Amino acid sequence: GKARYSKQFKQKLLELVPLTPAHQYVFYIDMDVMVGKPVFNFLLEAIKQAKAKRAGISLFREGTGENGQADHAHKIDQVLHQVAGKVNAEYFPQSKKLPEKAQTEVLKKGVSIFHGGMFLVSRSNASRKCLNRWGAWYDSGEDRDQPSLSSAILSGSCKMSLLPFREHFGQPTGENIGTYWTFNHFTRTSRMKGYDAAGWRPVAGQKLLGLSPEVSQIWWKLKSPLCPV
């Protein structure tokens, strides 16, 4: 489908963005992410950490149970403990590859350890190698790209650094209305359509999107004049 087709362009980012030698880093953000605070200091810290770890990609964690995220920690732990023994607080040993069985289990069970909707990469060979390995999901026939990203990191193809999570990234729900992080991710399905809580859509329209009371009652039904679909 269209969503699956469009996701492959994330992994082709360095090929598609018109970079010059002055552009050493690219920070990708999904279109359903709202910026809620200044990003300058965040980006400086993210680049500093990426340089220190010589990372090919910098990512937020997925499924932490914090800041509106679903709690997938038990499922992630279960898969990794099953195939790789005890793992550290970041859910995998950074210094070595996990067995091929671990990578297979992550893909088979659709486990997403890292969030693919925002990431920092550089013009380095390490980033290109990482994006190429992540992009293998598309030709393999998989429906989702994020398990492939997790598998790429577990395989050692992607050396990564974690982006600072708690103060910078959240997913708005009916329970945390009015809280803003640096990056606020409205997933394009359940959260954006208001399935998290009854009456969430009109409230989100007014308090999070700043719409008028009238438009807040129908905003999810409206079509953008910039998008024919």
mmCIF file of C-alpha atoms in Angstrom:
data_model
loop_
_atom_site.group_PDB
_atom_site.id
_atom_site.type_symbol
_atom_site.label_atom_id
_atom_site.label_comp_id
_atom_site.label_asym_id
_atom_site.label_seq_id
_atom_site.Cartn_x
_atom_site.Cartn_y
_atom_site.Cartn_z
ATOM 1 C CA GLY A 1 0.000 0.000 0.000
ATOM 2 C CA LYS A 2 0.894 3.690 -0.080
ATOM 3 C CA ALA A 3 2.042 3.778 3.551
ATOM 4 C CA ARG A 4 4.413 0.854 3.015
ATOM 5 C CA TYR A 5 5.775 2.388 -0.196
ATOM 6 C CA SER A 6 6.428 5.752 1.451
ATOM 7 C CA LYS A 7 8.311 4.272 4.414
ATOM 8 C CA GLN A 8 11.188 3.089 2.238
ATOM 9 C CA PHE A 9 12.221 6.686 1.529
ATOM 10 C CA LYS A 10 13.390 7.105 5.128
ATOM 11 C CA GLN A 11 16.183 4.665 4.445
ATOM 12 C CA LYS A 12 17.068 6.529 1.206
ATOM 13 C CA LEU A 13 17.321 9.844 3.034
ATOM 14 C CA LEU A 14 20.994 10.506 2.306
ATOM 15 C CA GLU A 15 20.429 9.795 -1.375
ATOM 16 C CA LEU A 16 17.389 12.042 -1.730
ATOM 17 C CA VAL A 17 18.206 15.119 0.372
ATOM 18 C CA PRO A 18 20.268 17.694 -1.598
ATOM 19 C CA LEU A 19 23.233 17.827 0.754
ATOM 20 C CA THR A 20 26.359 19.938 0.385
ATOM 21 C CA PRO A 21 29.680 19.368 2.190
ATOM 22 C CA ALA A 22 28.470 21.835 4.833
ATOM 23 C CA HIS A 23 25.562 19.520 5.701
ATOM 24 C CA GLN A 24 27.174 16.849 7.840
ATOM 25 C CA TYR A 25 24.056 15.684 9.726
ATOM 26 C CA VAL A 26 20.400 15.117 8.866
ATOM 27 C CA PHE A 27 17.623 14.819 11.440
ATOM 28 C CA TYR A 28 14.541 13.075 10.077
ATOM 29 C CA ILE A 29 11.063 13.671 11.552
ATOM 30 C CA ASP A 30 7.807 11.963 10.510
ATOM 31 C CA MET A 31 5.092 14.308 9.281
ATOM 32 C CA ASP A 32 2.866 13.500 12.281
ATOM 33 C CA VAL A 33 5.404 14.844 14.795
ATOM 34 C CA MET A 34 4.687 18.303 16.239
ATOM 35 C CA VAL A 35 7.634 20.312 17.549
ATOM 36 C CA GLY A 36 6.690 21.757 20.933
ATOM 37 C CA LYS A 37 9.935 23.359 22.154
ATOM 38 C CA PRO A 38 13.168 24.806 20.680
ATOM 39 C CA VAL A 39 15.322 22.068 19.172
ATOM 40 C CA PHE A 40 18.751 23.742 19.047
ATOM 41 C CA ASN A 41 20.171 22.434 22.331
ATOM 42 C CA PHE A 42 18.645 19.009 21.727
ATOM 43 C CA LEU A 43 20.366 18.723 18.354
ATOM 44 C CA LEU A 44 23.703 19.876 19.767
ATOM 45 C CA GLU A 45 23.541 17.188 22.460
ATOM 46 C CA ALA A 46 22.404 14.521 19.970
ATOM 47 C CA ILE A 47 25.297 15.293 17.612
ATOM 48 C CA LYS A 48 27.775 15.347 20.517
ATOM 49 C CA GLN A 49 26.636 11.889 21.652
ATOM 50 C CA ALA A 50 26.687 10.529 18.096
ATOM 51 C CA LYS A 51 30.272 11.716 17.619
ATOM 52 C CA ALA A 52 31.365 10.288 20.962
ATOM 53 C CA LYS A 53 29.957 6.859 20.126
ATOM 54 C CA ARG A 54 30.835 7.057 16.410
ATOM 55 C CA ALA A 55 27.243 6.102 15.805
ATOM 56 C CA GLY A 56 25.708 5.525 12.406
ATOM 57 C CA ILE A 57 22.261 6.434 13.683
ATOM 58 C CA SER A 58 20.734 8.055 16.784
ATOM 59 C CA LEU A 59 17.274 6.976 17.918
ATOM 60 C CA PHE A 60 14.601 7.234 20.590
ATOM 61 C CA ARG A 61 13.553 4.081 22.438
ATOM 62 C CA GLU A 62 10.180 2.521 21.605
ATOM 63 C CA GLY A 63 7.622 0.935 23.918
ATOM 64 C CA THR A 64 8.999 2.355 27.164
ATOM 65 C CA GLY A 65 5.634 2.913 28.869
ATOM 66 C CA GLU A 66 6.662 6.537 29.565
ATOM 67 C CA ASN A 67 5.419 9.857 28.141
ATOM 68 C CA GLY A 68 2.365 8.247 26.564
ATOM 69 C CA GLN A 69 4.181 5.344 24.909
ATOM 70 C CA ALA A 70 2.763 1.855 25.146
ATOM 71 C CA ASP A 71 4.693 -0.422 27.505
ATOM 72 C CA HIS A 72 6.420 -3.104 25.441
ATOM 73 C CA ALA A 73 9.324 -3.606 27.827
ATOM 74 C CA HIS A 74 8.143 -7.039 28.946
ATOM 75 C CA LYS A 75 7.734 -8.261 25.378
ATOM 76 C CA ILE A 76 11.134 -6.887 24.375
ATOM 77 C CA ASP A 77 12.837 -8.387 27.419
ATOM 78 C CA GLN A 78 11.133 -11.711 26.842
ATOM 79 C CA VAL A 79 12.347 -11.976 23.260
ATOM 80 C CA LEU A 80 15.904 -10.903 23.973
ATOM 81 C CA HIS A 81 16.314 -12.942 27.156
ATOM 82 C CA GLN A 82 14.952 -15.966 25.317
ATOM 83 C CA VAL A 83 17.546 -15.812 22.578
ATOM 84 C CA ALA A 84 20.485 -13.955 24.069
ATOM 85 C CA GLY A 85 20.499 -14.364 27.822
ATOM 86 C CA LYS A 86 20.712 -11.416 30.170
ATOM 87 C CA VAL A 87 20.809 -7.989 28.510
ATOM 88 C CA ASN A 88 21.686 -4.592 29.922
ATOM 89 C CA ALA A 89 19.497 -1.553 30.622
ATOM 90 C CA GLU A 90 19.475 -0.567 26.951
ATOM 91 C CA TYR A 91 18.104 -4.023 26.046
ATOM 92 C CA PHE A 92 21.118 -5.267 24.106
ATOM 93 C CA PRO A 93 24.891 -5.405 24.540
ATOM 94 C CA GLN A 94 26.332 -2.570 22.445
ATOM 95 C CA SER A 95 29.785 -4.096 22.174
ATOM 96 C CA LYS A 96 28.942 -7.299 20.360
ATOM 97 C CA LYS A 97 26.523 -8.804 17.896
ATOM 98 C CA LEU A 98 23.599 -10.884 19.042
ATOM 99 C CA PRO A 99 23.103 -14.330 17.513
ATOM 100 C CA GLU A 100 21.304 -14.673 14.200
ATOM 101 C CA LYS A 101 18.444 -16.296 16.102
ATOM 102 C CA ALA A 102 17.917 -13.064 18.035
ATOM 103 C CA GLN A 103 17.592 -11.066 14.859
ATOM 104 C CA THR A 104 15.148 -13.614 13.435
ATOM 105 C CA GLU A 105 12.993 -13.578 16.573
ATOM 106 C CA VAL A 106 12.795 -9.772 16.562
ATOM 107 C CA LEU A 107 11.569 -9.794 12.964
ATOM 108 C CA LYS A 108 9.237 -12.776 13.403
ATOM 109 C CA LYS A 109 7.526 -11.330 16.479
ATOM 110 C CA GLY A 110 7.447 -7.781 15.117
ATOM 111 C CA VAL A 111 9.262 -6.319 18.117
ATOM 112 C CA SER A 112 10.179 -2.633 17.781
ATOM 113 C CA ILE A 113 12.905 -1.638 20.211
ATOM 114 C CA PHE A 114 13.629 1.733 18.611
ATOM 115 C CA HIS A 115 11.392 4.442 17.186
ATOM 116 C CA GLY A 116 11.812 4.820 13.428
ATOM 117 C CA GLY A 117 9.852 8.070 13.148
ATOM 118 C CA MET A 118 12.742 10.313 14.213
ATOM 119 C CA PHE A 119 16.443 9.722 13.794
ATOM 120 C CA LEU A 120 19.764 11.466 13.311
ATOM 121 C CA VAL A 121 22.245 10.302 10.670
ATOM 122 C CA SER A 122 25.412 11.734 9.164
ATOM 123 C CA ARG A 123 27.077 11.638 5.772
ATOM 124 C CA SER A 124 29.432 8.953 7.096
ATOM 125 C CA ASN A 125 29.835 5.450 5.717
ATOM 126 C CA ALA A 126 28.534 4.141 9.061
ATOM 127 C CA SER A 127 25.193 5.892 8.518
ATOM 128 C CA ARG A 128 24.934 4.731 4.908
ATOM 129 C CA LYS A 129 25.639 1.141 5.920
ATOM 130 C CA CYS A 130 23.014 1.370 8.656
ATOM 131 C CA LEU A 131 20.318 2.810 6.392
ATOM 132 C CA ASN A 132 21.021 0.223 3.704
ATOM 133 C CA ARG A 133 20.673 -2.630 6.201
ATOM 134 C CA TRP A 134 17.474 -1.132 7.618
ATOM 135 C CA GLY A 135 16.086 -0.729 4.105
ATOM 136 C CA ALA A 136 16.312 -4.458 3.421
ATOM 137 C CA TRP A 137 12.805 -4.841 4.903
ATOM 138 C CA TYR A 138 11.139 -3.425 1.784
ATOM 139 C CA ASP A 139 12.420 -6.009 -0.694
ATOM 140 C CA SER A 140 11.882 -8.809 1.830
ATOM 141 C CA GLY A 141 8.103 -8.315 1.739
ATOM 142 C CA GLU A 142 7.789 -7.257 5.395
ATOM 143 C CA ASP A 143 4.882 -4.929 6.208
ATOM 144 C CA ARG A 144 6.673 -2.875 8.881
ATOM 145 C CA ASP A 145 10.085 -1.259 8.833
ATOM 146 C CA GLN A 146 10.758 -0.796 12.558
ATOM 147 C CA PRO A 147 11.419 -4.471 13.418
ATOM 148 C CA SER A 148 13.972 -4.429 10.600
ATOM 149 C CA LEU A 149 15.615 -1.393 12.188
ATOM 150 C CA SER A 150 15.841 -3.217 15.521
ATOM 151 C CA SER A 151 17.268 -6.272 13.782
ATOM 152 C CA ALA A 152 19.855 -4.132 11.959
ATOM 153 C CA ILE A 153 21.111 -2.777 15.293
ATOM 154 C CA LEU A 154 21.110 -6.192 16.955
ATOM 155 C CA SER A 155 23.089 -7.613 14.035
ATOM 156 C CA GLY A 156 25.831 -5.039 14.488
ATOM 157 C CA SER A 157 25.139 -3.417 11.109
ATOM 158 C CA CYS A 158 24.008 -0.210 12.826
ATOM 159 C CA LYS A 159 26.077 1.293 15.589
ATOM 160 C CA MET A 160 23.666 3.578 17.425
ATOM 161 C CA SER A 161 23.345 6.096 20.206
ATOM 162 C CA LEU A 162 20.185 6.764 22.161
ATOM 163 C CA LEU A 163 18.538 10.174 21.904
ATOM 164 C CA PRO A 164 17.636 11.748 25.293
ATOM 165 C CA PHE A 165 14.070 10.581 25.816
ATOM 166 C CA ARG A 166 12.245 11.753 28.947
ATOM 167 C CA GLU A 167 12.209 15.507 28.424
ATOM 168 C CA HIS A 168 12.241 15.466 24.636
ATOM 169 C CA PHE A 169 9.845 12.849 23.276
ATOM 170 C CA GLY A 170 6.229 11.964 23.994
ATOM 171 C CA GLN A 171 3.082 10.617 22.399
ATOM 172 C CA PRO A 172 -0.045 12.668 23.271
ATOM 173 C CA THR A 173 -2.947 10.739 24.758
ATOM 174 C CA GLY A 174 -6.182 11.652 26.476
ATOM 175 C CA GLU A 175 -4.395 11.410 29.816
ATOM 176 C CA ASN A 176 -1.508 13.817 29.153
ATOM 177 C CA ILE A 177 -3.349 16.637 27.356
ATOM 178 C CA GLY A 178 -1.546 19.933 27.843
ATOM 179 C CA THR A 179 1.915 18.398 28.276
ATOM 180 C CA TYR A 180 4.397 19.325 25.578
ATOM 181 C CA TRP A 181 7.748 17.731 24.859
ATOM 182 C CA THR A 182 10.290 18.850 22.308
ATOM 183 C CA PHE A 183 8.810 16.286 19.914
ATOM 184 C CA ASN A 184 5.161 15.213 20.174
ATOM 185 C CA HIS A 185 4.309 12.230 18.026
ATOM 186 C CA PHE A 186 0.678 11.824 16.987
ATOM 187 C CA THR A 187 0.594 8.360 15.456
ATOM 188 C CA ARG A 188 -1.343 8.475 12.214
ATOM 189 C CA THR A 189 -3.833 5.832 13.310
ATOM 190 C CA SER A 190 -5.295 5.433 16.788
ATOM 191 C CA ARG A 191 -3.987 8.536 18.559
ATOM 192 C CA MET A 192 -4.616 10.956 15.731
ATOM 193 C CA LYS A 193 -8.098 9.538 15.136
ATOM 194 C CA GLY A 194 -8.911 9.681 18.812
ATOM 195 C CA TYR A 195 -9.317 6.026 19.750
ATOM 196 C CA ASP A 196 -7.448 6.420 23.041
ATOM 197 C CA ALA A 197 -10.338 8.020 24.917
ATOM 198 C CA ALA A 198 -13.931 9.039 24.273
ATOM 199 C CA GLY A 199 -14.244 12.608 23.088
ATOM 200 C CA TRP A 200 -10.489 12.935 22.587
ATOM 201 C CA ARG A 201 -10.636 14.295 19.030
ATOM 202 C CA PRO A 202 -12.417 17.609 19.749
ATOM 203 C CA VAL A 203 -10.238 18.200 22.817
ATOM 204 C CA ALA A 204 -7.079 17.475 20.814
ATOM 205 C CA GLY A 205 -8.247 19.864 18.122
ATOM 206 C CA GLN A 206 -8.593 22.759 20.557
ATOM 207 C CA LYS A 207 -5.854 22.168 23.118
ATOM 208 C CA LEU A 208 -3.140 20.574 21.010
ATOM 209 C CA LEU A 209 -3.801 21.855 17.498
ATOM 210 C CA GLY A 210 -5.183 25.288 18.429
ATOM 211 C CA LEU A 211 -8.319 25.011 16.278
ATOM 212 C CA SER A 212 -11.562 26.888 16.772
ATOM 213 C CA PRO A 213 -14.364 25.122 18.705
ATOM 214 C CA GLU A 214 -16.296 24.626 15.467
ATOM 215 C CA VAL A 215 -13.419 23.135 13.482
ATOM 216 C CA SER A 216 -12.383 21.034 16.490
ATOM 217 C CA GLN A 217 -15.611 19.064 16.136
ATOM 218 C CA ILE A 218 -14.820 17.948 12.572
ATOM 219 C CA TRP A 219 -11.096 18.447 11.938
ATOM 220 C CA TRP A 220 -10.335 14.738 11.418
ATOM 221 C CA LYS A 221 -12.881 14.619 8.561
ATOM 222 C CA LEU A 222 -11.421 17.569 6.661
ATOM 223 C CA LYS A 223 -9.056 17.222 3.713
ATOM 224 C CA SER A 224 -5.975 19.353 3.286
ATOM 225 C CA PRO A 225 -6.025 21.637 0.218
ATOM 226 C CA LEU A 226 -2.368 20.658 -0.202
ATOM 227 C CA CYS A 227 -3.091 16.926 -0.425
ATOM 228 C CA PRO A 228 -5.418 15.513 -3.116
ATOM 229 C CA VAL A 229 -5.728 12.115 -1.423
#
